[in-house]
Short mmCIF file of C-alpha atoms and ligand atoms in Angstrom, two decimals:
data_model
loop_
_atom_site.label_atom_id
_atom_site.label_comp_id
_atom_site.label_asym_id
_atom_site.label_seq_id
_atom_site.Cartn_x
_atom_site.Cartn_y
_atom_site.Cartn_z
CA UNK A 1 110.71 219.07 254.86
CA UNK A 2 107.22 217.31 255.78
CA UNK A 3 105.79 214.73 257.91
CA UNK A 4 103.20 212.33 257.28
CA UNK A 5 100.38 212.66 260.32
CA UNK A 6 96.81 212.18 260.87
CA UNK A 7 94.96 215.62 260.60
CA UNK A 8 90.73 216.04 262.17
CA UNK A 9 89.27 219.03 260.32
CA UNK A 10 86.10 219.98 261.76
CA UNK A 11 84.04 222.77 262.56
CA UNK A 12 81.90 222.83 266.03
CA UNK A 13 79.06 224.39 266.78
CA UNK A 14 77.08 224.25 270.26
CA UNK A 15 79.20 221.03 271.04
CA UNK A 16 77.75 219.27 267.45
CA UNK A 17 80.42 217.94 265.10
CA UNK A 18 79.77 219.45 261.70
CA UNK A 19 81.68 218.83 258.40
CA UNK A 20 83.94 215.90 259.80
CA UNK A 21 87.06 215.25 258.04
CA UNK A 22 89.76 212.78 259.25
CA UNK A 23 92.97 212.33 256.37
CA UNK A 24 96.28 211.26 256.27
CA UNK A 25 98.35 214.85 255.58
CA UNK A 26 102.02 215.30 254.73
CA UNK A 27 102.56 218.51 256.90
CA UNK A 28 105.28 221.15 257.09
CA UNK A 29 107.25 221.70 260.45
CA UNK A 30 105.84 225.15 260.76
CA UNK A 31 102.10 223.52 261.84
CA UNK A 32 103.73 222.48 264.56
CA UNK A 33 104.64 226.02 265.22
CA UNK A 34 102.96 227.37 268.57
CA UNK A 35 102.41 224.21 270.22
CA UNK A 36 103.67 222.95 273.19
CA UNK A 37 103.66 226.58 275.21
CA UNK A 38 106.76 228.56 276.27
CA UNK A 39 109.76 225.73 276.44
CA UNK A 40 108.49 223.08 274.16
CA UNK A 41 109.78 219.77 273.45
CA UNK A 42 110.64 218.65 269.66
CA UNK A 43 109.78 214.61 269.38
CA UNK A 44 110.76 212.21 266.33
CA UNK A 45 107.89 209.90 266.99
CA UNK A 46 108.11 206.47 266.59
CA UNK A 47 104.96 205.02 268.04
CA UNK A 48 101.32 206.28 269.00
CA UNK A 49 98.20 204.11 269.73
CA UNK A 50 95.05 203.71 269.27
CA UNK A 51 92.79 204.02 272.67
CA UNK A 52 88.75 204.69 272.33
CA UNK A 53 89.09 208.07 272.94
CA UNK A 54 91.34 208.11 269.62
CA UNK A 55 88.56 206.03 267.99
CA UNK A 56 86.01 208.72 269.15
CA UNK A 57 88.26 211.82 268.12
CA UNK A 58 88.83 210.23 264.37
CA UNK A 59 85.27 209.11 264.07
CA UNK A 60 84.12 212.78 264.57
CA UNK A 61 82.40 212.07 267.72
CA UNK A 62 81.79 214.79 270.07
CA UNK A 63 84.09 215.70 273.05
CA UNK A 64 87.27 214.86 271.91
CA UNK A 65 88.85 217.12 269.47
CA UNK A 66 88.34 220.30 270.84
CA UNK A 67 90.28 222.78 268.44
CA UNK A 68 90.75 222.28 264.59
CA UNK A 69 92.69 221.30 262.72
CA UNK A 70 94.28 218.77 265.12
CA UNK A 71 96.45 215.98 265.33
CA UNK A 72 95.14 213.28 267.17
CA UNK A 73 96.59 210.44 269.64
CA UNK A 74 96.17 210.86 272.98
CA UNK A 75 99.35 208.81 273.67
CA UNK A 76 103.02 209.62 272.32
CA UNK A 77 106.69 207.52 272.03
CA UNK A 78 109.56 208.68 270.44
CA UNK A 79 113.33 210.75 270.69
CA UNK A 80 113.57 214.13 271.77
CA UNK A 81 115.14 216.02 269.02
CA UNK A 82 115.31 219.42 270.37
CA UNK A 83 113.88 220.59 273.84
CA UNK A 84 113.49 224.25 274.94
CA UNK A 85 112.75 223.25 278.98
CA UNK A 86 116.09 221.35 280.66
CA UNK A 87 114.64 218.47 282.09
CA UNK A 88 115.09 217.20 278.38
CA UNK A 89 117.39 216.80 275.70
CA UNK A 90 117.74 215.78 272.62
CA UNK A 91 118.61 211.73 272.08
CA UNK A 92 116.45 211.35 275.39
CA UNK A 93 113.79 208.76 274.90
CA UNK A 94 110.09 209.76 276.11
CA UNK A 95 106.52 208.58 276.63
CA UNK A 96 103.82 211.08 276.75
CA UNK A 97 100.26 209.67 277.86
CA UNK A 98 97.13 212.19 278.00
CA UNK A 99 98.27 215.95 279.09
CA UNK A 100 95.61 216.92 276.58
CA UNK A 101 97.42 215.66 273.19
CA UNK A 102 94.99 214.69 270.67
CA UNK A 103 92.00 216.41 271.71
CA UNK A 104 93.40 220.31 272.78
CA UNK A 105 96.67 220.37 271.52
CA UNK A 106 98.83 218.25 268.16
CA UNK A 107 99.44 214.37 269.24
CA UNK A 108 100.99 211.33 268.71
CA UNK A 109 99.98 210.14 265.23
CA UNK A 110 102.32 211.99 263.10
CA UNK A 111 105.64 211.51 262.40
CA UNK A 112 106.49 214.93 264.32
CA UNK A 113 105.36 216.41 267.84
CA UNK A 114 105.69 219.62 269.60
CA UNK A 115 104.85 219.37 273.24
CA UNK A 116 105.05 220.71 276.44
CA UNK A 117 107.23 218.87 279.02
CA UNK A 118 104.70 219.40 282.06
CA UNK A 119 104.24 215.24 281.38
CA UNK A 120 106.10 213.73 279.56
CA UNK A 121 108.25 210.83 281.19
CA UNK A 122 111.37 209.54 280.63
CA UNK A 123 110.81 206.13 279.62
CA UNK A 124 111.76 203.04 282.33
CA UNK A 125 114.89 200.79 281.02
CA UNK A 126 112.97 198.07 281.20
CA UNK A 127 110.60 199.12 278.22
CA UNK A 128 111.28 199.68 274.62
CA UNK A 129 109.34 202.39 272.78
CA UNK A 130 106.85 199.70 271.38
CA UNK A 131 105.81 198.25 274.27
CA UNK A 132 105.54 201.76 276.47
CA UNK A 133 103.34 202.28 273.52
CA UNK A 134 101.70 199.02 274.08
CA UNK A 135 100.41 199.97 277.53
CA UNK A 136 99.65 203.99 276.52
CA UNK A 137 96.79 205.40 278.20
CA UNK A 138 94.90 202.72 278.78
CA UNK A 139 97.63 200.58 280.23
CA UNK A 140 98.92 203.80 282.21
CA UNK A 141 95.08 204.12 283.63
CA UNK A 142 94.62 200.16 284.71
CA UNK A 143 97.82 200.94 286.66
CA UNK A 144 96.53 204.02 287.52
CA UNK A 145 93.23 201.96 289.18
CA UNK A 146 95.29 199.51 290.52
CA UNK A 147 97.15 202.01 292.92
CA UNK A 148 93.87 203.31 293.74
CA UNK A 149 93.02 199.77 295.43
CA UNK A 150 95.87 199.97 296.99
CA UNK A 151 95.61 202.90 298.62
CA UNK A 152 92.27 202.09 299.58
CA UNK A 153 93.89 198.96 301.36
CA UNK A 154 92.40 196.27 298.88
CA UNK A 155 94.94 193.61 299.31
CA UNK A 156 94.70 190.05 297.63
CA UNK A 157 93.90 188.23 300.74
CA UNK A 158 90.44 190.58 300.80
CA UNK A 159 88.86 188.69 298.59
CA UNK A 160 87.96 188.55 294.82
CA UNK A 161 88.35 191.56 292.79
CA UNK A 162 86.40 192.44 289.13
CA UNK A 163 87.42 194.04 286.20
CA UNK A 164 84.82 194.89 283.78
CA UNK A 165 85.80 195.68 280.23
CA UNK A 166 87.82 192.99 280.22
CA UNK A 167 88.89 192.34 276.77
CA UNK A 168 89.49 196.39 276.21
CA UNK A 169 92.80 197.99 276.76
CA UNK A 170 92.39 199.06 280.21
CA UNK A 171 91.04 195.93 281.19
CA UNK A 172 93.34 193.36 279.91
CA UNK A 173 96.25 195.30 281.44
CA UNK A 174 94.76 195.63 284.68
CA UNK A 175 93.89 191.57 284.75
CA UNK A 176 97.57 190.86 283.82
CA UNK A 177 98.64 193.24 286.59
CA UNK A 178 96.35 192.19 289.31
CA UNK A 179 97.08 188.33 288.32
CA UNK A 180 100.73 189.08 288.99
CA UNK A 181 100.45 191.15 292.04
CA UNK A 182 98.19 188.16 293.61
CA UNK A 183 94.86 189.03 293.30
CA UNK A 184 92.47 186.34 292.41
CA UNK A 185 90.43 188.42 289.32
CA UNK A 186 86.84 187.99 287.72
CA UNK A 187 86.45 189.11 284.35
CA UNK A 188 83.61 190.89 283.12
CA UNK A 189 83.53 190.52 278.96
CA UNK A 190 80.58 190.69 276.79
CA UNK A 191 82.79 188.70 274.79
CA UNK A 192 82.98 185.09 276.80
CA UNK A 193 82.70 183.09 273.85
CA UNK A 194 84.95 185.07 271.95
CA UNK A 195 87.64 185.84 274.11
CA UNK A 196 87.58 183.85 277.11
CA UNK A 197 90.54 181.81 276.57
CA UNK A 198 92.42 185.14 276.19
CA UNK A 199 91.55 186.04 279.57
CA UNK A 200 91.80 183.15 281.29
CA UNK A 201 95.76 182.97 279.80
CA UNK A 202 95.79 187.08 281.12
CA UNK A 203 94.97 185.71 284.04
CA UNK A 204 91.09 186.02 285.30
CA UNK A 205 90.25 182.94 287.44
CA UNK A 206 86.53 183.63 286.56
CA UNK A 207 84.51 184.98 283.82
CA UNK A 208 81.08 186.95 284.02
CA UNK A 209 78.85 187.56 281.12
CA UNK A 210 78.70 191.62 280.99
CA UNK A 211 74.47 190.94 280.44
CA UNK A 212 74.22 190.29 284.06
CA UNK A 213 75.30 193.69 285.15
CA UNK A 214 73.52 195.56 282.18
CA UNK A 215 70.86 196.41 284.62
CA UNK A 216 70.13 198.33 287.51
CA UNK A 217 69.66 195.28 290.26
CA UNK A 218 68.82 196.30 294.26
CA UNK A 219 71.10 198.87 296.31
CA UNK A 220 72.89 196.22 298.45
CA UNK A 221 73.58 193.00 297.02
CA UNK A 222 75.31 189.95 298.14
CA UNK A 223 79.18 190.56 298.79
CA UNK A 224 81.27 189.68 296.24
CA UNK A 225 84.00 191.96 295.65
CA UNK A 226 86.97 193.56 297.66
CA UNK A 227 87.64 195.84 295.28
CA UNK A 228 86.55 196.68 291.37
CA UNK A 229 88.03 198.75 288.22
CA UNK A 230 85.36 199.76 286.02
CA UNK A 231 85.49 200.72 282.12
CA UNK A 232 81.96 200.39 281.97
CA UNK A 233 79.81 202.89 284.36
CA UNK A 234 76.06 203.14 284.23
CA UNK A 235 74.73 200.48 285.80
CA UNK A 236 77.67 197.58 285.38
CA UNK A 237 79.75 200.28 287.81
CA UNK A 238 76.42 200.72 289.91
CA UNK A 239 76.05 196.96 290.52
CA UNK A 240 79.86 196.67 291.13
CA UNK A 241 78.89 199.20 293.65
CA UNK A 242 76.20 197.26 295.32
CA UNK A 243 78.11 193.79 295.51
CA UNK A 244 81.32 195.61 297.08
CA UNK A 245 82.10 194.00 300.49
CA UNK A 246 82.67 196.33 303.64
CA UNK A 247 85.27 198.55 302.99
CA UNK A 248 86.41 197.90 299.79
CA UNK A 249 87.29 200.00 296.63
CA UNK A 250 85.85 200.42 293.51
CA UNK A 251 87.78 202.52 290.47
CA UNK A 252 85.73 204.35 288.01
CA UNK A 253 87.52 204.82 284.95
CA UNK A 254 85.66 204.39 281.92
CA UNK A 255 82.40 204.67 280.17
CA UNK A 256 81.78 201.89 277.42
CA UNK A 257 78.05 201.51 278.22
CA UNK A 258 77.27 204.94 279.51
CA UNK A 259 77.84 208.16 281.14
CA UNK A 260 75.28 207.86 284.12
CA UNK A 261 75.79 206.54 287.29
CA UNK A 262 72.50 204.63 288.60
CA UNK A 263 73.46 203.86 292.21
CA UNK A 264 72.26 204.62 296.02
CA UNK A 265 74.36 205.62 298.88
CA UNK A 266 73.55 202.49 300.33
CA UNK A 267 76.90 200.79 299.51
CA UNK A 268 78.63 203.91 300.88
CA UNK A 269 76.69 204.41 304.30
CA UNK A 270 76.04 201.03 304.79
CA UNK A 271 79.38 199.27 303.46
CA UNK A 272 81.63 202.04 303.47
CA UNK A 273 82.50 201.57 300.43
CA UNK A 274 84.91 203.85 298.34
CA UNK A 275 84.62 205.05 294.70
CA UNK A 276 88.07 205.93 293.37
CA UNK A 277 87.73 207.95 290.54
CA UNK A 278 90.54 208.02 287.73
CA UNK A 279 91.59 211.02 285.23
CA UNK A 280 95.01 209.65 283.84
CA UNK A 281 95.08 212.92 281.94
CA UNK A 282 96.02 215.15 284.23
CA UNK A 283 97.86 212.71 286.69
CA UNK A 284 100.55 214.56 288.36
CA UNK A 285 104.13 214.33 287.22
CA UNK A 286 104.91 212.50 290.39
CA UNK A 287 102.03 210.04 290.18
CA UNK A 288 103.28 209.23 286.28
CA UNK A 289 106.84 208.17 287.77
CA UNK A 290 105.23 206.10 289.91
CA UNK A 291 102.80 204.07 287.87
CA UNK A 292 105.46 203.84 285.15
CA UNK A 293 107.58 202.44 287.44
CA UNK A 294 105.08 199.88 288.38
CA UNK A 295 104.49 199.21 285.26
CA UNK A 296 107.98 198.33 284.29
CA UNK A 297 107.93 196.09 287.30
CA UNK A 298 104.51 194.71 287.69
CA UNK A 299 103.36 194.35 283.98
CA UNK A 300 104.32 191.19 282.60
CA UNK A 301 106.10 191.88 279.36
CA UNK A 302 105.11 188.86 277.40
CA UNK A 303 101.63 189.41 278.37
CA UNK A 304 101.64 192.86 276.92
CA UNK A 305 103.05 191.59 273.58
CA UNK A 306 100.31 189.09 273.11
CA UNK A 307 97.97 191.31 273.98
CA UNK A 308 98.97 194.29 271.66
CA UNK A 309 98.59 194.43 267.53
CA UNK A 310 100.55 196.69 265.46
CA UNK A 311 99.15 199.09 262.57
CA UNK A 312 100.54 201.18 260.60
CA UNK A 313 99.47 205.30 260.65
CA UNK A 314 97.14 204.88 257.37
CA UNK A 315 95.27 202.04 259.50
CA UNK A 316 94.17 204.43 262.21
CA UNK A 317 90.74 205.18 260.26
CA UNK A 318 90.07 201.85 259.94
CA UNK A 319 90.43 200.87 263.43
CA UNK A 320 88.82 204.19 265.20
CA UNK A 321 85.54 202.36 263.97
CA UNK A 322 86.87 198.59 265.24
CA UNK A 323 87.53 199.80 268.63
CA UNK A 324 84.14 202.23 268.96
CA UNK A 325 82.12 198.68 267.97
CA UNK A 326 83.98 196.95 270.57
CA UNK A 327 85.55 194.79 267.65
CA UNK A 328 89.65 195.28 269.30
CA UNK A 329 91.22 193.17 271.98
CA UNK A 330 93.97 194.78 274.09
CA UNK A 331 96.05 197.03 272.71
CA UNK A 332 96.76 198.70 269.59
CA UNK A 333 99.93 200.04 268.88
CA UNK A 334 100.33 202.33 265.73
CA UNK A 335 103.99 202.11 264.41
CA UNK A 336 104.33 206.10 262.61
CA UNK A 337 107.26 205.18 260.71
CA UNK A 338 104.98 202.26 258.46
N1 NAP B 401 89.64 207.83 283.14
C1 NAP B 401 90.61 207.86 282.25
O1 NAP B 401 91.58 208.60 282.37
C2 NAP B 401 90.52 206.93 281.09
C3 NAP B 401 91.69 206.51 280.44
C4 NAP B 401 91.59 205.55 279.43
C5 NAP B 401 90.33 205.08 279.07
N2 NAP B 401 89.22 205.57 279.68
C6 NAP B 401 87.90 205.05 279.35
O2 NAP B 401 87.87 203.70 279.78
C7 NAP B 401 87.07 202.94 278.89
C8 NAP B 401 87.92 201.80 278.34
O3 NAP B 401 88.94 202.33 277.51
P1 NAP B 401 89.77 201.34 276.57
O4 NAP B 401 90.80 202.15 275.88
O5 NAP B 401 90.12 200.14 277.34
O6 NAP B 401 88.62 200.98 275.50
P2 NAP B 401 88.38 199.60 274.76
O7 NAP B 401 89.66 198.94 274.43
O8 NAP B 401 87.41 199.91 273.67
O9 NAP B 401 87.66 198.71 275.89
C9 NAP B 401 86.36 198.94 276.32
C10 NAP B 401 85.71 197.60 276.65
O10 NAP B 401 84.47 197.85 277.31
C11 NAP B 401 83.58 196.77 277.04
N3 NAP B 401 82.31 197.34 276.53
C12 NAP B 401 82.04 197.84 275.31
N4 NAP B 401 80.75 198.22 275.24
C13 NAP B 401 80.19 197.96 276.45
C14 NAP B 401 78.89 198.10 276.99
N5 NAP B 401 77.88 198.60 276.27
N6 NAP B 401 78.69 197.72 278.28
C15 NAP B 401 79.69 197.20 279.02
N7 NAP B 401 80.95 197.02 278.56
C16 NAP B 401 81.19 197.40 277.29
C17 NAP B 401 84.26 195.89 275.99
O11 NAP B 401 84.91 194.82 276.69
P3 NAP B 401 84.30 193.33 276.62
O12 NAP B 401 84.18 193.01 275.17
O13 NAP B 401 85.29 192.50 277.35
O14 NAP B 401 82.96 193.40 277.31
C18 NAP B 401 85.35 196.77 275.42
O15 NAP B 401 86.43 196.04 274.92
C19 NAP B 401 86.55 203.91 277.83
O16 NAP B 401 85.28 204.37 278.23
C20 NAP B 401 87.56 205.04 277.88
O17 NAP B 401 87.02 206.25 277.43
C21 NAP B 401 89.31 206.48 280.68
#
């Protein structure tokens, strides 16, 4: 019997993509055979994603895929039809963010996974496969930022908070969250033409053109901010940074316009600020209850679905390139069984 799944064949050398291929195969089960370590976990997948990651994995970009041939998706949803550790069994439904799926070991766009159960999560009631989906990794990582303000003690009566990379994935999911949990949120979109209306109705009270943090400004600027989750870095995060009021938190999670971090330690000596930084790959079983739990409760549903499109797996090429020219909104769900 075979499966229908995205396959990256590629061959590295000294960290340079060479002869890039990204198809749709029909695979037999034994490909899958090895994966997912000693007590692996059989999934019928119903629904992966598409996250930028994804879009840099299929477009043969470096520092993704990092064994060939893989199947990528970084993000998983589907039944458990066979499960070699006990925590699991077969009929039980599952989410599977990150862990290193789609870029060291087989992921989610296929119709079949093998996996290891170090993280994957039962899913909540309160969300269907689709929407758990929906949110994936970058949902999973706004929530992820949002506990990180938390625990930094960045409540909504501190003051304004900013989300930059608004319109992406991890953005519009941490907007909707923060909106709900209180916090009054500015949006920070390169897109305010474009998509303002969309996250004004997420629910950012202001909008900031992205151009005015696209360079480095002074070390200490005027206080804006009780807190900040970043998709951005380089110098949008850096001017977050410097605009941070006294004591507040600022979560790095992303890179969109670049890799480098040109800040002081001004804010941090002088402001005592805190920079949170998130890896939702490697979150901790316990930490991944937690934020899906949050989720569940503090991510409103019909928010989500407005926010989220649905593609089928042979539209995963297609949309690797959308989301890498900043072209997607949200979410993108991609429904394996299509
Ligand atoms: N740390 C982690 O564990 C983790 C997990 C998930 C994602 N990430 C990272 O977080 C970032 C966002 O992921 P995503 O899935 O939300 O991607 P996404 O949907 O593509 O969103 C990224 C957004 O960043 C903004 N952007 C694009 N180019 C930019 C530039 N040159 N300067 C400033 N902003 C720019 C765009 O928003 P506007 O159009 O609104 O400006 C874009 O929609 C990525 O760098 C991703 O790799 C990290």
């Amino acid at each position: 019997m075979t499966f229908r799944a995205a396959l990256i064949e590629q061959t590295l050398e000294r960290g340079r993509v060479q002869d890039h291929e990204a198809t749709l195969k029909d695979l037999t089960q034994d490909f899958l055979d090895g994966a997912g370590g000693d007590a692996p976990v059989d999934i019928a997948v119903h629904y992966s994603g598409i996250n930028y990651k994804d879009g840099l994995a299929l477009a043969g970009k470096p520092g993704v895929a990092r064994t060939s041939p893989l199947i990528p998706g970084i993000d998983l949803v589907g039944e458990v039809t066979a499960s070699a550790d006990p925590s699991f069994a077969p009929g039980d439904v599952v989410v599977l963010t990150g862990g290193g799926i789609g870029e060291a070991a087989h992921g989610g766009l296929a119709e079949r996974a093998r996996v290891s159960a170090k993280y994957l999560v039962k899913l909540p009631e309160e969300l269907s496969p689709r929407r758990a989906a929906a949110i994936g990794t970058a949902g999973f990582t706004a929530m992820l930022a949002v506990l990180a303000l938390e625990h930094g003690g960045v409540r909504p009566e501190a003051g304004d908070v900013v989300v930059s990379g608004a319109a992406g994935g991890v953005g519009s999911v941490a907007i909707a969250v923060l909106n709900q949990l209180g916090y009054q949120v500015t949006a920070v979109t390169g897109r305010v033409q474009e998509q303002g209306e969309y996250l004004r109705h997420l629910g950012a009270a202001e909008l900031l053109d992205r151009k005015d943090f696209a360079e480095v400004g002074p070390a200490l600027q005027k206080r804006r901010w009780a807190g900040g989750i970043d998709s951005a870095g380089s110098a949008t995060l850096a001017n977050i940074l410097s605009q941070t009021d006294d004591g507040g938190t600022v979560a790095s999670c992303g890179l969109a316009q670049g890799h480098d971090l040109p800040t002081t330690v001004m804010p941090f000596i002088l402001r005592g600020v805190t920079l949170a930084g998130i890896n939702s790959v490697t979150a901790t079983p316990e930490l991944r209850a937690q934020a899906w739990a949050r989720l569940a409760s503090d991510l409103p549903l019909e928010l989500l679905d407005e926010m989220t499109q649905e593609i089928p797996l042979d539209g995963v090429f297609d949309q690797a390139e959308q989301i890498l020219a900043g072209q997607v909104r949200g979410r993108t769900v991609v429904n394996v069984t299509r």
